[in-house]
mmCIF file of C-alpha atoms in Angstrom:
data_model
loop_
_atom_site.group_PDB
_atom_site.id
_atom_site.type_symbol
_atom_site.label_atom_id
_atom_site.label_comp_id
_atom_site.label_asym_id
_atom_site.label_seq_id
_atom_site.Cartn_x
_atom_site.Cartn_y
_atom_site.Cartn_z
ATOM 1 C CA UNK A 20 -6.894 -8.720 -8.332
ATOM 2 C CA UNK A 21 -7.105 -5.602 -6.177
ATOM 3 C CA UNK A 22 -6.334 -2.503 -8.187
ATOM 4 C CA UNK A 23 -6.091 1.159 -7.271
ATOM 5 C CA UNK A 24 -9.544 1.630 -8.762
ATOM 6 C CA UNK A 25 -12.481 1.055 -6.469
ATOM 7 C CA UNK A 26 -12.688 0.781 -2.675
ATOM 8 C CA UNK A 27 -10.176 -1.690 -1.266
ATOM 9 C CA UNK A 28 -10.633 -4.326 1.481
ATOM 10 C CA UNK A 29 -9.463 -3.512 5.031
ATOM 11 C CA UNK A 30 -6.380 -5.757 4.736
ATOM 12 C CA UNK A 31 -5.247 -3.731 1.720
ATOM 13 C CA UNK A 32 -6.045 -0.490 3.550
ATOM 14 C CA UNK A 33 -3.732 -1.495 6.417
ATOM 15 C CA UNK A 34 -0.937 -2.376 3.973
ATOM 16 C CA UNK A 35 -1.391 0.955 2.167
ATOM 17 C CA UNK A 36 -1.292 2.880 5.444
ATOM 18 C CA UNK A 37 1.901 1.020 6.414
ATOM 19 C CA UNK A 38 3.522 1.745 3.032
ATOM 20 C CA UNK A 39 2.491 5.409 3.225
ATOM 21 C CA UNK A 40 3.722 5.709 6.808
ATOM 22 C CA UNK A 41 7.058 4.112 5.929
ATOM 23 C CA UNK A 42 7.560 6.469 2.993
ATOM 24 C CA UNK A 43 6.590 9.439 5.163
ATOM 25 C CA UNK A 44 9.021 8.352 7.894
ATOM 26 C CA UNK A 45 11.848 8.023 5.362
ATOM 27 C CA UNK A 46 11.047 11.450 3.944
ATOM 28 C CA UNK A 47 10.861 12.977 7.425
ATOM 29 C CA UNK A 48 14.226 11.396 8.298
ATOM 30 C CA UNK A 49 15.830 12.846 5.168
ATOM 31 C CA UNK A 50 14.415 16.308 5.864
ATOM 32 C CA UNK A 51 15.502 16.087 9.510
ATOM 33 C CA UNK A 52 19.081 15.060 8.681
ATOM 34 C CA UNK A 53 19.311 17.462 5.725
ATOM 35 C CA UNK A 54 18.029 20.544 7.538
ATOM 36 C CA UNK A 55 19.257 19.866 11.105
ATOM 37 C CA UNK A 56 15.712 20.136 12.433
ATOM 38 C CA UNK A 57 14.359 17.950 15.237
ATOM 39 C CA UNK A 58 14.393 14.388 13.893
ATOM 40 C CA UNK A 59 11.475 13.409 16.100
ATOM 41 C CA UNK A 60 9.352 16.241 14.725
ATOM 42 C CA UNK A 61 10.152 15.658 11.055
ATOM 43 C CA UNK A 62 9.764 11.870 11.273
ATOM 44 C CA UNK A 63 6.437 12.026 13.130
ATOM 45 C CA UNK A 64 5.160 14.674 10.722
ATOM 46 C CA UNK A 65 6.303 12.509 7.817
ATOM 47 C CA UNK A 66 4.614 9.393 9.229
ATOM 48 C CA UNK A 67 1.312 11.231 9.773
ATOM 49 C CA UNK A 68 1.478 12.725 6.290
ATOM 50 C CA UNK A 69 2.304 9.295 4.798
ATOM 51 C CA UNK A 70 -0.544 7.622 6.686
ATOM 52 C CA UNK A 71 -2.923 10.293 5.383
ATOM 53 C CA UNK A 72 -1.737 9.616 1.814
ATOM 54 C CA UNK A 73 -2.117 5.833 2.280
ATOM 55 C CA UNK A 74 -5.635 6.302 3.654
ATOM 56 C CA UNK A 75 -6.676 8.745 0.932
ATOM 57 C CA UNK A 76 -5.223 6.420 -1.709
ATOM 58 C CA UNK A 77 -7.404 3.579 -0.388
ATOM 59 C CA UNK A 78 -10.725 5.319 0.156
ATOM 60 C CA UNK A 79 -10.583 7.654 -2.857
ATOM 61 C CA UNK A 80 -8.321 5.852 -5.313
ATOM 62 C CA UNK A 81 -6.617 7.661 -8.190
ATOM 63 C CA UNK A 82 -7.892 7.318 -11.756
ATOM 64 C CA UNK A 83 -4.880 5.264 -12.832
ATOM 65 C CA UNK A 84 -5.644 1.578 -12.451
ATOM 66 C CA UNK A 85 -2.439 0.094 -11.078
ATOM 67 C CA UNK A 86 -2.500 -3.289 -9.347
ATOM 68 C CA UNK A 87 -2.493 -2.273 -5.670
ATOM 69 C CA UNK A 88 0.657 -4.207 -4.775
ATOM 70 C CA UNK A 89 2.521 -2.363 -7.529
ATOM 71 C CA UNK A 90 1.446 0.997 -6.137
ATOM 72 C CA UNK A 91 2.762 -0.117 -2.741
ATOM 73 C CA UNK A 92 5.991 -1.299 -4.354
ATOM 74 C CA UNK A 93 6.517 2.265 -5.585
ATOM 75 C CA UNK A 94 6.094 3.487 -1.997
ATOM 76 C CA UNK A 95 8.608 0.898 -0.718
ATOM 77 C CA UNK A 96 11.221 1.716 -3.356
ATOM 78 C CA UNK A 97 10.683 5.449 -2.729
ATOM 79 C CA UNK A 98 11.308 4.756 0.980
ATOM 80 C CA UNK A 99 14.474 2.872 0.084
ATOM 81 C CA UNK A 100 15.612 5.759 -2.117
ATOM 82 C CA UNK A 101 14.914 8.310 0.625
ATOM 83 C CA UNK A 102 16.714 6.185 3.230
ATOM 84 C CA UNK A 103 19.749 5.708 0.976
ATOM 85 C CA UNK A 104 19.756 9.477 0.374
ATOM 86 C CA UNK A 105 19.699 10.037 4.146
ATOM 87 C CA UNK A 106 22.641 7.678 4.627
ATOM 88 C CA UNK A 107 24.425 9.527 1.828
ATOM 89 C CA UNK A 108 23.874 12.949 3.381
ATOM 90 C CA UNK A 109 25.167 11.623 6.734
ATOM 91 C CA UNK A 110 28.234 9.864 5.318
ATOM 92 C CA UNK A 111 29.264 12.610 2.926
ATOM 93 C CA UNK A 112 30.075 14.913 5.870
ATOM 94 C CA UNK A 113 32.584 12.415 7.297
ATOM 95 C CA UNK A 114 36.281 12.388 6.488
ATOM 96 C CA UNK A 115 36.286 9.902 3.606
ATOM 97 C CA UNK A 116 38.836 8.761 1.031
ATOM 98 C CA UNK A 117 38.258 9.556 -2.658
ATOM 99 C CA UNK A 118 36.936 6.024 -3.349
ATOM 100 C CA UNK A 119 34.643 6.145 -0.320
ATOM 101 C CA UNK A 120 33.253 9.495 -1.496
ATOM 102 C CA UNK A 121 32.492 8.047 -4.943
ATOM 103 C CA UNK A 122 30.794 4.959 -3.445
ATOM 104 C CA UNK A 123 28.815 7.065 -0.972
ATOM 105 C CA UNK A 124 27.706 9.404 -3.736
ATOM 106 C CA UNK A 125 26.497 6.481 -5.816
ATOM 107 C CA UNK A 126 24.580 4.957 -2.892
ATOM 108 C CA UNK A 127 21.243 6.733 -3.595
ATOM 109 C CA UNK A 128 21.540 5.619 -7.232
ATOM 110 C CA UNK A 129 20.566 2.084 -6.203
ATOM 111 C CA UNK A 130 17.387 3.380 -4.568
ATOM 112 C CA UNK A 131 16.745 5.742 -7.463
ATOM 113 C CA UNK A 132 17.068 2.904 -9.994
ATOM 114 C CA UNK A 133 14.733 0.709 -7.914
ATOM 115 C CA UNK A 134 12.179 3.536 -7.813
ATOM 116 C CA UNK A 135 12.354 4.154 -11.570
ATOM 117 C CA UNK A 136 12.067 0.400 -12.312
ATOM 118 C CA UNK A 137 9.064 0.008 -9.987
ATOM 119 C CA UNK A 138 7.316 2.965 -11.691
ATOM 120 C CA UNK A 139 8.090 1.420 -15.097
ATOM 121 C CA UNK A 140 6.639 -1.940 -13.984
ATOM 122 C CA UNK A 141 3.494 -0.228 -12.722
ATOM 123 C CA UNK A 142 3.076 1.630 -16.027
ATOM 124 C CA UNK A 143 3.518 -1.634 -17.931
ATOM 125 C CA UNK A 144 0.553 -3.037 -15.988
ATOM 126 C CA UNK A 145 -1.819 -0.238 -16.901
ATOM 127 C CA UNK A 146 -4.539 -0.750 -19.491
ATOM 128 C CA UNK A 147 -4.029 0.427 -23.073
ATOM 129 C CA UNK A 148 -5.517 3.926 -22.756
ATOM 130 C CA UNK A 149 -3.656 4.654 -19.542
ATOM 131 C CA UNK A 150 -0.400 3.412 -21.069
ATOM 132 C CA UNK A 151 -1.017 5.801 -23.953
ATOM 133 C CA UNK A 152 -1.628 8.638 -21.473
ATOM 134 C CA UNK A 153 1.651 7.826 -19.706
ATOM 135 C CA UNK A 154 3.539 7.553 -23.003
ATOM 136 C CA UNK A 155 2.243 10.926 -24.164
ATOM 137 C CA UNK A 156 3.051 12.447 -20.767
ATOM 138 C CA UNK A 157 6.610 11.089 -20.934
ATOM 139 C CA UNK A 158 6.942 12.491 -24.474
ATOM 140 C CA UNK A 159 5.778 15.905 -23.223
ATOM 141 C CA UNK A 160 8.230 15.704 -20.308
ATOM 142 C CA UNK A 161 11.085 14.720 -22.630
ATOM 143 C CA UNK A 162 10.299 17.464 -25.146
ATOM 144 C CA UNK A 163 9.772 20.098 -22.464
ATOM 145 C CA UNK A 164 12.988 19.200 -20.674
ATOM 146 C CA UNK A 165 14.923 19.251 -23.970
ATOM 147 C CA UNK A 166 13.614 22.778 -24.655
ATOM 148 C CA UNK A 167 14.446 23.887 -21.112
ATOM 149 C CA UNK A 168 17.968 22.428 -21.139
ATOM 150 C CA UNK A 169 18.651 23.788 -24.645
ATOM 151 C CA UNK A 170 17.445 27.262 -23.687
ATOM 152 C CA UNK A 171 19.321 27.299 -20.412
ATOM 153 C CA UNK A 172 22.527 26.163 -22.096
ATOM 154 C CA UNK A 173 22.305 29.304 -24.252
ATOM 155 C CA UNK A 174 21.464 31.461 -21.228
ATOM 156 C CA UNK A 175 24.648 30.241 -19.552
ATOM 157 C CA UNK A 176 26.574 31.932 -22.362
ATOM 158 C CA UNK A 177 24.781 35.118 -21.310
ATOM 159 C CA UNK A 178 26.143 34.761 -17.784
ATOM 160 C CA UNK A 179 23.414 32.732 -16.062
ATOM 161 C CA UNK A 180 24.555 30.479 -13.193
ATOM 162 C CA UNK A 181 25.355 26.816 -13.834
ATOM 163 C CA UNK A 182 22.426 24.549 -13.049
ATOM 164 C CA UNK A 183 22.476 21.421 -10.885
ATOM 165 C CA UNK A 184 21.574 18.227 -12.774
ATOM 166 C CA UNK A 185 19.162 17.395 -9.947
ATOM 167 C CA UNK A 186 17.091 20.422 -10.976
ATOM 168 C CA UNK A 187 16.768 18.948 -14.484
ATOM 169 C CA UNK A 188 15.357 15.727 -13.008
ATOM 170 C CA UNK A 189 12.940 17.771 -10.906
ATOM 171 C CA UNK A 190 11.813 19.758 -13.952
ATOM 172 C CA UNK A 191 11.385 16.540 -15.942
ATOM 173 C CA UNK A 192 9.228 15.078 -13.146
ATOM 174 C CA UNK A 193 7.085 18.211 -12.955
ATOM 175 C CA UNK A 194 6.629 18.230 -16.729
ATOM 176 C CA UNK A 195 5.655 14.555 -16.594
ATOM 177 C CA UNK A 196 2.979 15.437 -14.038
ATOM 178 C CA UNK A 197 1.738 18.363 -16.149
ATOM 179 C CA UNK A 198 1.771 16.155 -19.270
ATOM 180 C CA UNK A 199 -0.175 13.463 -17.449
ATOM 181 C CA UNK A 200 -2.810 15.905 -16.227
ATOM 182 C CA UNK A 201 -3.072 17.386 -19.712
ATOM 183 C CA UNK A 202 -3.511 14.021 -21.484
ATOM 184 C CA UNK A 203 -5.897 12.741 -18.799
ATOM 185 C CA UNK A 204 -7.985 15.866 -19.366
ATOM 186 C CA UNK A 205 -7.997 15.207 -23.110
ATOM 187 C CA UNK A 206 -9.378 11.683 -22.624
ATOM 188 C CA UNK A 207 -11.645 12.591 -19.683
ATOM 189 C CA UNK B 6 -14.992 5.718 -35.032
ATOM 190 C CA UNK B 7 -18.560 5.526 -33.709
ATOM 191 C CA UNK B 8 -19.737 2.796 -31.378
ATOM 192 C CA UNK B 9 -22.825 1.463 -29.598
ATOM 193 C CA UNK B 10 -21.092 0.628 -26.374
ATOM 194 C CA UNK B 11 -23.155 2.991 -24.235
ATOM 195 C CA UNK B 12 -26.436 1.602 -25.618
ATOM 196 C CA UNK B 13 -25.343 -2.009 -25.190
ATOM 197 C CA UNK B 14 -24.197 -1.297 -21.649
ATOM 198 C CA UNK B 15 -27.480 0.451 -20.811
ATOM 199 C CA UNK B 16 -29.473 -2.494 -22.204
ATOM 200 C CA UNK B 17 -27.765 -4.736 -19.669
ATOM 201 C CA UNK B 18 -28.085 -2.133 -16.916
ATOM 202 C CA UNK B 19 -24.343 -2.169 -16.325
ATOM 203 C CA UNK B 20 -22.423 0.761 -14.907
ATOM 204 C CA UNK B 21 -19.175 1.908 -16.528
ATOM 205 C CA UNK B 22 -17.346 0.511 -13.512
ATOM 206 C CA UNK B 23 -19.004 -2.899 -13.944
ATOM 207 C CA UNK B 24 -18.143 -3.029 -17.653
ATOM 208 C CA UNK B 25 -14.596 -1.905 -16.887
ATOM 209 C CA UNK B 26 -14.261 -4.733 -14.381
ATOM 210 C CA UNK B 27 -15.586 -7.301 -16.862
ATOM 211 C CA UNK B 28 -13.119 -6.127 -19.509
ATOM 212 C CA UNK B 29 -10.256 -5.678 -17.039
ATOM 213 C CA UNK B 30 -9.684 -2.045 -18.002
ATOM 214 C CA UNK B 31 -10.175 1.242 -16.159
ATOM 215 C CA UNK B 32 -13.487 3.096 -15.989
ATOM 216 C CA UNK B 33 -11.696 5.990 -17.655
ATOM 217 C CA UNK B 34 -11.046 3.783 -20.696
ATOM 218 C CA UNK B 35 -14.722 2.789 -20.967
ATOM 219 C CA UNK B 36 -15.745 6.434 -20.729
ATOM 220 C CA UNK B 37 -13.214 7.494 -23.383
ATOM 221 C CA UNK B 38 -14.430 4.751 -25.765
ATOM 222 C CA UNK B 39 -18.094 5.616 -25.211
ATOM 223 C CA UNK B 40 -17.523 9.312 -25.849
ATOM 224 C CA UNK B 41 -15.501 8.520 -28.976
ATOM 225 C CA UNK B 42 -12.312 10.077 -27.623
ATOM 226 C CA UNK B 43 -10.415 6.822 -27.814
ATOM 227 C CA UNK B 44 -10.596 3.951 -30.278
ATOM 228 C CA UNK B 45 -9.804 0.626 -28.629
ATOM 229 C CA UNK B 46 -7.109 -1.704 -29.901
ATOM 230 C CA UNK B 47 -8.171 -4.707 -31.936
ATOM 231 C CA UNK B 48 -7.708 -7.150 -29.018
ATOM 232 C CA UNK B 49 -9.878 -4.967 -26.761
ATOM 233 C CA UNK B 50 -12.481 -4.531 -29.516
ATOM 234 C CA UNK B 51 -12.639 -8.339 -29.853
ATOM 235 C CA UNK B 52 -12.955 -8.663 -26.095
ATOM 236 C CA UNK B 53 -15.860 -6.198 -26.088
ATOM 237 C CA UNK B 54 -17.545 -7.992 -28.996
ATOM 238 C CA UNK B 55 -17.121 -11.359 -27.270
ATOM 239 C CA UNK B 56 -18.553 -10.001 -24.025
ATOM 240 C CA UNK B 57 -21.695 -8.722 -25.765
ATOM 241 C CA UNK B 58 -21.931 -11.759 -28.055
ATOM 242 C CA UNK B 59 -21.763 -9.620 -31.192
ATOM 243 C CA UNK B 60 -19.493 -9.071 -34.175
ATOM 244 C CA UNK B 61 -17.059 -6.147 -33.946
ATOM 245 C CA UNK B 62 -18.809 -4.342 -36.812
ATOM 246 C CA UNK B 63 -22.117 -4.579 -34.934
ATOM 247 C CA UNK B 64 -20.590 -2.465 -32.166
ATOM 248 C CA UNK B 65 -18.087 -0.258 -33.967
ATOM 249 C CA UNK B 66 -18.557 1.543 -37.251
ATOM 250 C CA UNK B 67 -16.327 3.947 -39.149
ATOM 251 C CA UNK B 68 -16.806 7.620 -38.358
ATOM 252 C CA UNK B 69 -15.998 10.599 -40.564
ATOM 253 C CA UNK B 70 -12.477 9.362 -41.159
ATOM 254 C CA UNK B 71 -13.924 6.664 -43.374
#
């Protein structure tokens, strides 16, 4: 089985470049639609960036030993999430009924759920040490986010602005990354 | 827990990557076991023992924790 550890065959390299390019294109499209910049520019930049990631991923693989197809699945579901978010940001500006607004708002949730499930499946396929690293990282992210949310809830009483839930997800993701780097360093 | 994994691997002239491949784990896991930072699960310890044709206690021995 081809994993993300070790140099991959050319066929896998092409698939990785395609997956990276697709994810980059979807990200570029979202940025273009969201910021009213030139779509052509953002999409091409995204594709090039995605191709670079796909290439780098193949020739200098990460330390985590995912089966390669699972790593690509994450890229595909991320693309789906980004595309559904783009459709959402386009539709939400139209004159919609209350029900249509609710359905449109929930549209990216499908992509988001697919992305989270694909990450979970990839983690489940890691070896025992790497699963432990991920578990500890998730625990750090959970604990850190709980502290942040708890503290900020008190700060709101002191007049701080209300926070978007999306920011909480972003903070949780960043803490997961920090937790992962920290635990990987411990077991280096 | 102490172990002789590094010695056994060196005797066979295997790299960490090669041993990792044989055991179907990451090179990081082999390194962590060899340096004593991670104690493998019982199934992985059995797999290691089977690969080297030894008993588990011939590879792993209790450390300071008893």
